[in-house]
Short mmCIF file of C-alpha atoms and ligand atoms in Angstrom, two decimals:
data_model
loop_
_atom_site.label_atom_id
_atom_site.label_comp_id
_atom_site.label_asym_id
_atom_site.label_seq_id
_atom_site.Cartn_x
_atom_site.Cartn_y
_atom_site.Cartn_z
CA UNK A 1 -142.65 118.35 38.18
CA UNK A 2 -140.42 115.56 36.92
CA UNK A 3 -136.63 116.12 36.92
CA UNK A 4 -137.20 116.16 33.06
CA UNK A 5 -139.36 118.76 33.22
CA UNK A 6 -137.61 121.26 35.41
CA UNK A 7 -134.76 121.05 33.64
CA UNK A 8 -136.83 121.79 30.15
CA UNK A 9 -138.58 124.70 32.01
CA UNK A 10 -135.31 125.82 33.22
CA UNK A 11 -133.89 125.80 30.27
CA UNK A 12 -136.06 127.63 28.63
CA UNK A 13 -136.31 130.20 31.47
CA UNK A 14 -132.51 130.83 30.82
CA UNK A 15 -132.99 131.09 26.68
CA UNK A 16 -135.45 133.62 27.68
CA UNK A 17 -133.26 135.42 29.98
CA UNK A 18 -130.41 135.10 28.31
CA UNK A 19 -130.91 138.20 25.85
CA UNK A 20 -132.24 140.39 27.75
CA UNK A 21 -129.45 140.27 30.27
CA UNK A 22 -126.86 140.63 28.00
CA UNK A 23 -125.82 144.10 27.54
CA UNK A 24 -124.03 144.62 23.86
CA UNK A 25 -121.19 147.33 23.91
CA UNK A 26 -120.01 148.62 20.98
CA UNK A 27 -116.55 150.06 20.73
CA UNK A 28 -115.25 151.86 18.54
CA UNK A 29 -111.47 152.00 18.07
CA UNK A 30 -109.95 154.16 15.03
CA UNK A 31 -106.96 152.20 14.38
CA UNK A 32 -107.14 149.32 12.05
CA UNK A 33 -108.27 145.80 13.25
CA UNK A 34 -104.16 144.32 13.17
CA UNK A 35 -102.45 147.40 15.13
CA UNK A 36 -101.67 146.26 18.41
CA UNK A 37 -104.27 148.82 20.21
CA UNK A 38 -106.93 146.91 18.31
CA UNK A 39 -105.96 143.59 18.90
CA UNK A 40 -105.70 144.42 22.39
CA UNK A 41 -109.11 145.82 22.53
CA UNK A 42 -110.43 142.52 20.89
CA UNK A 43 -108.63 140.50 23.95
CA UNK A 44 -110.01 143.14 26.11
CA UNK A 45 -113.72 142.51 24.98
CA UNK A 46 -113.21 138.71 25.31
CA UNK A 47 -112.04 138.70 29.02
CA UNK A 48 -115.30 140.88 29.57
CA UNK A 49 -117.49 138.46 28.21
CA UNK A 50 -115.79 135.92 30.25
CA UNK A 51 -115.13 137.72 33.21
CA UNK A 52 -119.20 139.12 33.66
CA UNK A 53 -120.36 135.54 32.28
CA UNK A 54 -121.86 136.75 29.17
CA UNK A 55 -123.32 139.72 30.88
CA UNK A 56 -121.52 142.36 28.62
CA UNK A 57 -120.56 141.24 25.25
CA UNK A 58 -117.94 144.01 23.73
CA UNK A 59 -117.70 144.34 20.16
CA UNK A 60 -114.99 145.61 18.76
CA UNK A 61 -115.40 148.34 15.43
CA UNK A 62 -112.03 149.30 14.51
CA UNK A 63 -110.65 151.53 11.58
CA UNK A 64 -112.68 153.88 12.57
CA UNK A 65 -115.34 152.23 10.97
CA UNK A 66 -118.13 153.34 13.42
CA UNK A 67 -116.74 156.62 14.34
CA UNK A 68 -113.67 158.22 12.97
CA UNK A 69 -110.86 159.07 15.47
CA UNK A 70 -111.85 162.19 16.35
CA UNK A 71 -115.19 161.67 16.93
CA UNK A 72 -115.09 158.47 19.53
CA UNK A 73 -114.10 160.73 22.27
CA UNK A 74 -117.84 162.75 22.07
CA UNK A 75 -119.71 159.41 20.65
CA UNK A 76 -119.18 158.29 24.33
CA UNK A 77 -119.66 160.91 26.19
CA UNK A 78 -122.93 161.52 24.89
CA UNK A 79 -123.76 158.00 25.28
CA UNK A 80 -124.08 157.52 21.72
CA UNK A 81 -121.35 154.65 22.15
CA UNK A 82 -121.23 153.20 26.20
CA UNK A 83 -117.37 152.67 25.25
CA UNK A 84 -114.64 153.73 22.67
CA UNK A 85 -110.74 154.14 22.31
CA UNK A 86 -109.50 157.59 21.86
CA UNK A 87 -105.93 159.33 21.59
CA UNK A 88 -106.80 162.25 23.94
CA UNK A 89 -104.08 164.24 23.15
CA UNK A 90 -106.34 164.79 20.05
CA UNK A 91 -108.42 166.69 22.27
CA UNK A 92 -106.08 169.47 23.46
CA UNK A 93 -108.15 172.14 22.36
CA UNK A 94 -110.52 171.33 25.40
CA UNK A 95 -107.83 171.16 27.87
CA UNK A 96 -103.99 171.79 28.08
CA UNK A 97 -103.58 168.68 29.88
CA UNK A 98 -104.68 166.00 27.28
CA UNK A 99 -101.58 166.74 25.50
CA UNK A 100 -99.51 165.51 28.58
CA UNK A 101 -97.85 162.75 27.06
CA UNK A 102 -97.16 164.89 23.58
CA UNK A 103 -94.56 167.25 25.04
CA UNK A 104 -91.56 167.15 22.94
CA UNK A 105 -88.33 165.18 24.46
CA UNK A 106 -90.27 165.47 27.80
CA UNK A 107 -90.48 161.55 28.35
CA UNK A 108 -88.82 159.45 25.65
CA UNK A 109 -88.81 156.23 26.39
CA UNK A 110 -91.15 153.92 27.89
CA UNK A 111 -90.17 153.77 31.56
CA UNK A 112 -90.28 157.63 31.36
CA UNK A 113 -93.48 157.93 29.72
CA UNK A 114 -94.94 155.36 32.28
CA UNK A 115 -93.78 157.89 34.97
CA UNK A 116 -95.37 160.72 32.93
CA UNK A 117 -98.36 158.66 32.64
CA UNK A 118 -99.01 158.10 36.72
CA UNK A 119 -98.10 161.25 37.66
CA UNK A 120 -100.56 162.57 35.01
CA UNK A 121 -103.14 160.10 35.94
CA UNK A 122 -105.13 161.24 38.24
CA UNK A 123 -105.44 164.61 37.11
CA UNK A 124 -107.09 163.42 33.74
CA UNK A 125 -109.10 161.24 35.85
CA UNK A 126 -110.67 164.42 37.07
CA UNK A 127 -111.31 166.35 34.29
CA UNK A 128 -112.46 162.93 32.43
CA UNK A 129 -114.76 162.82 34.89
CA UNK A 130 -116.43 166.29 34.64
CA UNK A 131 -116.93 165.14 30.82
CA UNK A 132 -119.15 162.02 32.13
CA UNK A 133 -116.09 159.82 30.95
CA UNK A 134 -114.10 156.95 32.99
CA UNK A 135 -110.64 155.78 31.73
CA UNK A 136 -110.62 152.02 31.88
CA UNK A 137 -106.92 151.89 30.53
CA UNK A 138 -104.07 153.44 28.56
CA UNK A 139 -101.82 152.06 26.51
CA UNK A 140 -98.16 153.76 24.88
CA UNK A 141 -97.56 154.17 21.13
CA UNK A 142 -94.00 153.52 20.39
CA UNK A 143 -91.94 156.58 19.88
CA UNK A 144 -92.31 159.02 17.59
CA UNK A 145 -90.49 159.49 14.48
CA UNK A 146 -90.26 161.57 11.06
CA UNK A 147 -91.59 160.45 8.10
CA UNK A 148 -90.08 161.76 4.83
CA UNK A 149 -90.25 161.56 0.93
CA UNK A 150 -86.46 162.18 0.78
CA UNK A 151 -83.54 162.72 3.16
CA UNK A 152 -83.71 165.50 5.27
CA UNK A 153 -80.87 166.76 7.97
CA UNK A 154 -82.13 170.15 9.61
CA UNK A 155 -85.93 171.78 10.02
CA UNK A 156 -84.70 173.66 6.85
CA UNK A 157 -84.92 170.72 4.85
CA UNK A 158 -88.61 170.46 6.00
CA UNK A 159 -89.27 174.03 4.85
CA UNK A 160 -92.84 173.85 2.68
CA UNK A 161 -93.37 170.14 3.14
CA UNK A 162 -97.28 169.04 3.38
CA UNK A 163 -97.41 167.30 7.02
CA UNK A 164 -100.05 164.92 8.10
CA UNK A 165 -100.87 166.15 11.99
CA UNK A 166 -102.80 163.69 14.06
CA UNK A 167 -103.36 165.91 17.43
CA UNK A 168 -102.55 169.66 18.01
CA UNK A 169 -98.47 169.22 19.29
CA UNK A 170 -98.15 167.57 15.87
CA UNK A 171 -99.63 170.36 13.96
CA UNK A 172 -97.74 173.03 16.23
CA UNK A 173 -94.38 170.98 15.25
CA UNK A 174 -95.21 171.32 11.34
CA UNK A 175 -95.92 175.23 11.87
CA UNK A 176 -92.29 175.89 13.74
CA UNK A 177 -90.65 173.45 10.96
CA UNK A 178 -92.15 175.87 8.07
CA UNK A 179 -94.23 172.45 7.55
CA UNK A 180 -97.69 172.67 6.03
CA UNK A 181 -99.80 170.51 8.40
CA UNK A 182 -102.94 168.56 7.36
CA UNK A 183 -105.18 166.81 9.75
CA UNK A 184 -105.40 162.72 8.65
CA UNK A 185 -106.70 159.62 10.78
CA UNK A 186 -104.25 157.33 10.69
CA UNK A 187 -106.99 155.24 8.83
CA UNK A 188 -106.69 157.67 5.69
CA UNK A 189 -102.83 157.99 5.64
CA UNK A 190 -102.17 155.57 3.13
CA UNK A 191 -104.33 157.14 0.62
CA UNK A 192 -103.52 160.72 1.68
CA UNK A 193 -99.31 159.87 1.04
CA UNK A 194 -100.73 158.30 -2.31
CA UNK A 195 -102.04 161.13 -3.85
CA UNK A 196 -99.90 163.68 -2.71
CA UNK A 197 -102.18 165.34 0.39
CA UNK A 198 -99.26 164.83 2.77
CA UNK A 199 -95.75 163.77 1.74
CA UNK A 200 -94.31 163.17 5.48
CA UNK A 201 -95.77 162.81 9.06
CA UNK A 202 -94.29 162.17 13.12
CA UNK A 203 -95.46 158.77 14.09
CA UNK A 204 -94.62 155.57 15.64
CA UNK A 205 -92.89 152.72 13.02
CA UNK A 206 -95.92 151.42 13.93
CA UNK A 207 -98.38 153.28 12.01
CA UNK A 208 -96.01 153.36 9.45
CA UNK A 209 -96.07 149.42 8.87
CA UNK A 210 -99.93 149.37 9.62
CA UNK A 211 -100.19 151.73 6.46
CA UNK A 212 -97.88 150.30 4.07
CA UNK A 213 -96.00 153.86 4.11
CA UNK A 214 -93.00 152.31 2.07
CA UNK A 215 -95.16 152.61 -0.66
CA UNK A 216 -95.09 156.52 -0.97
CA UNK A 217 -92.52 157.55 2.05
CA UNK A 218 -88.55 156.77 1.97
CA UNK A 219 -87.10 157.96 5.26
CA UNK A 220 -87.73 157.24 8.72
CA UNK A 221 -85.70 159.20 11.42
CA UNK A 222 -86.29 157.74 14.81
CA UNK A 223 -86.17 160.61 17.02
CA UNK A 224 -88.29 159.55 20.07
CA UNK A 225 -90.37 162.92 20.54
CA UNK A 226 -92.81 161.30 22.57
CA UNK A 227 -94.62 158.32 23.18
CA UNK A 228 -98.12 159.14 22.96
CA UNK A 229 -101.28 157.09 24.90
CA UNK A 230 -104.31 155.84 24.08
CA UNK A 231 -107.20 155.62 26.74
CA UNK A 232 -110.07 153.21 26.64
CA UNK A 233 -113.30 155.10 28.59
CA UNK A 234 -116.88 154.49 29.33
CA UNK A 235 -119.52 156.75 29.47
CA UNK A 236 -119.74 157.72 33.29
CA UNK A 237 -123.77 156.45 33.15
CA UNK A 238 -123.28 153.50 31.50
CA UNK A 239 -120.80 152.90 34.39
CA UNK A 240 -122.52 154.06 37.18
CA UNK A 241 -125.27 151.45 36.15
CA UNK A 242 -123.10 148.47 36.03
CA UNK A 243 -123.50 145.84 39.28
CA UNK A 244 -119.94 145.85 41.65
CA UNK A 245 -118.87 142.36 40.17
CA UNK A 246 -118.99 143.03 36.80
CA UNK A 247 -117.27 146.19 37.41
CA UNK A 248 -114.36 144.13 39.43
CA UNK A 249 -114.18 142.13 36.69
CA UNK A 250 -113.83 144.98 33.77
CA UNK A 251 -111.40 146.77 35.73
CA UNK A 252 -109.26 143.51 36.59
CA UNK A 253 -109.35 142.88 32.09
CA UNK A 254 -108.26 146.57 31.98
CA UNK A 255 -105.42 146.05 34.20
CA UNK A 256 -104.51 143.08 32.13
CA UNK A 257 -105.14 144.94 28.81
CA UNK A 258 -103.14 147.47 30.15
CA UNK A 259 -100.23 145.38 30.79
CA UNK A 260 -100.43 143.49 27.83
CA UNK A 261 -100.88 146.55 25.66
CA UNK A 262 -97.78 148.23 26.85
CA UNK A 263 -95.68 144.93 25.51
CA UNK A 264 -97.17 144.74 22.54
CA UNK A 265 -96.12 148.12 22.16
CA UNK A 266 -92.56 147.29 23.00
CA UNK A 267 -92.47 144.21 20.94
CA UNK A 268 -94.13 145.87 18.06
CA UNK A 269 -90.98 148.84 18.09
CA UNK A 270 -88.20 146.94 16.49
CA UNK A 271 -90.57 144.50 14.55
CA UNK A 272 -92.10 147.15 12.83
CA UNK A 273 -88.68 149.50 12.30
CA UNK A 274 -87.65 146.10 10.78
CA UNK A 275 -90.54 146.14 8.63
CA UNK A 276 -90.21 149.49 7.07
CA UNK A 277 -86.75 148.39 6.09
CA UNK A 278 -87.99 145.52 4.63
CA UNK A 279 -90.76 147.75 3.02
CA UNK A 280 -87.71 149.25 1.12
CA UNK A 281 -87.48 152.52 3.66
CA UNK A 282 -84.28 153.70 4.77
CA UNK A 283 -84.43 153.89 8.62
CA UNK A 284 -81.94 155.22 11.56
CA UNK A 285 -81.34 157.57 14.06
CA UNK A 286 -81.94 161.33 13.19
CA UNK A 287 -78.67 163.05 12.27
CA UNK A 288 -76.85 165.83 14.95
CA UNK A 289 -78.60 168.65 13.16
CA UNK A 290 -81.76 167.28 12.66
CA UNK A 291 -81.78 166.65 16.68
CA UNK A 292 -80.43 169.82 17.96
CA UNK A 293 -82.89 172.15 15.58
CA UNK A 294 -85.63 169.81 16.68
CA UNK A 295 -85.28 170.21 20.16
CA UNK A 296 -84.92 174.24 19.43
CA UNK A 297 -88.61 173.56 18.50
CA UNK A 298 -88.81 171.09 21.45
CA UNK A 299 -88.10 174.22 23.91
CA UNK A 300 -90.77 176.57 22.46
CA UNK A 301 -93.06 173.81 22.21
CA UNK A 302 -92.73 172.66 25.95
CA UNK A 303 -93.10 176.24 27.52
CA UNK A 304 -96.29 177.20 24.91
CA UNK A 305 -98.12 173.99 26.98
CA UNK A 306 -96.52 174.62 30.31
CA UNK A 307 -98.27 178.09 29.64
CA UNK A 308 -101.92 176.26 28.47
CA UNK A 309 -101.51 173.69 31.30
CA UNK A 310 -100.64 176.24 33.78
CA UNK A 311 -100.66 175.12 37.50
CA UNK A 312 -101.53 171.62 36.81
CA UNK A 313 -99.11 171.06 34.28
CA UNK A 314 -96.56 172.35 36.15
CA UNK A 315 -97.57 169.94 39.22
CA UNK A 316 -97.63 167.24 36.57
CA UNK A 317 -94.17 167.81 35.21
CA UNK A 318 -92.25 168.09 38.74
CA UNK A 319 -94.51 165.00 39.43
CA UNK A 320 -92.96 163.24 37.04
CA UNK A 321 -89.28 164.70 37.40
CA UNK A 322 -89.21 163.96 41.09
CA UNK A 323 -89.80 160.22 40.27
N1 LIG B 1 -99.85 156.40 15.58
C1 LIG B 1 -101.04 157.21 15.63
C2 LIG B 1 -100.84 158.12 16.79
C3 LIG B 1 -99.46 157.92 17.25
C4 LIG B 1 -98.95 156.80 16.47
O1 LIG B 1 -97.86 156.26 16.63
C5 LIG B 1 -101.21 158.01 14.38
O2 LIG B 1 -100.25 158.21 13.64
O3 LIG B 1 -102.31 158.49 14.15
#
């Protein structure tokens, strides 16, 4: 064969190869495509095209535009997805410890929820596990404040508000508050404040500035509840069926998305409290009342999970506190 000819033949070898070998990943994400989780993911999916050389091509389907939040988490196990994003402290309901990080007051800022994180780690490893799932990586929210539709100093000023819940501790919190919780993804929130189906919520200044909330919401009270995570997992099959390098090279892009995710997250605090104020919102540190009844609520909310975690959640917690 001339040198012309090998390199035709090879060439077309490789066009014919080149599909088949390439295995397409969606993922779903719920949050939408300029929140830092997403944009993350996005970065995330490029390094694992580069890193398996075009071997798995991620694409990214955020706003919950392929599954809503609340679904992701059983789209992958069942396979119907190989890969999502899910806040699993959505998932409580199937286990106590999913709603590790959403303890009130129990780790409020990001070097203590990073402790909280490891020491919860590897148990949510395990029980991710048992569901067929594997947790590439996790990344913070920032913390968690109240939304409002006018000022409010003390729980009784909350008495009979509608509350948009995104995960059961949020829900609980409404219920002790005399709060009227209604479940939203954060990709309906704008509408939902809009018409009226919620008039406050607990969530990072991020969400607030992803959703525009100035334009229905007045008050934010930062009052760093929690700092809740997001976890990026692949179906356990999908994984298992994945050569050694490319797996090297997805978990070396998670570390990195993991690291690059938690600045974001930092960066995006301040930025985005500066944008609700720009938004028109009035923004600041809750008031001495506010705090003290909150963390009354705080105290019955952290035994009610120590109680649903039991053993494990108790090892998690003195974990954490002996770090
Ligand atoms: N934003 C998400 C979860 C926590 C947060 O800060 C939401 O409100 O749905």
């Amino acid at each position: 064969m001339s040198k012309l000819t090998t390199m035709l033949a090879t060439t077309a070898m490789i066009a014919v190869a080149a599909p088949a070998l390439a295995e397409k990943w969606d993922m779903p994400m719920a949050y939408s495509a300029t929140n830092f989780h997403s944009e993350n993911g996005v970065k995330f999916a490029d390094c694992v095209r580069e890193g398996t050389g075009g071997a798995i091509d991620i694409t990214v389907h955020a706003s919950g535009s392929l599954f809503k939040g609340a679904d992701i988490k059983r789209a992958i196990q069942t396979g119907q997805v190989p890969i999502g994003e899910r806040l699993l402290s959505g998932h409580q309901n199937e286990n106590a410890i999913f709603g590790f990080d959403s303890v009130p007051f129990l780790a409020t800022s990001y070097d203590a929820s990073a402790k909280l994180f490891e020491a919860a780690k590897p148990k949510l490893e395990e029980i991710l596990a048992d569901q067929n799932l594997t947790l590439l990586y996790s990344v913070p929210w920032p913390p968690q404040g109240l939304y409002f539709k006018k000022e409010v100093n003390s729980v009784a000023d909350m008495e009979g508000v509608k509350f948009r819940s995104y995960n059961n501790a949020t829900a609980r919190l409404a219920e002790l508050a005399g709060m009227l919780p209604v479940s939203i993804e954060a990709a309906e929130i704008s509408q939902a404040f809009a018409t009226g189906v919620a008039d406050s919520m607990i969530s990072s200044g991020a969400t607030g500035y992803d959703r525009k909330v100035w334009e229905s919401l007045t008050h934010f009270y930062e009052v760093d509840a929690w700092l809740p995570y997001n976890h990026v997992m692949v179906n356990s099959d999908v994984w298992g069926g994945v050569s050694d390098d490319n797996k090297s090279a997805i978990m070396a892009c998670a570390t990195t998305a993991a690291a690059d995710g938690l600045e974001a997250s930092k960066a995006y605090t301040q930025f985005t409290l500066n944008g609700l104020r720009e938004g028109g919102m009035t923004v600041g540190p809750a008031g001495d009342k506010l705090v003290s009844d909150l963390q009354e609520i705080g105290a019955t909310m952290t035994s009610e999970w120590l109680e649903a975690a039991g053993d494990d959640g108790a090892a998690i917690v003195d974990s954490f506190k002996a770090n």
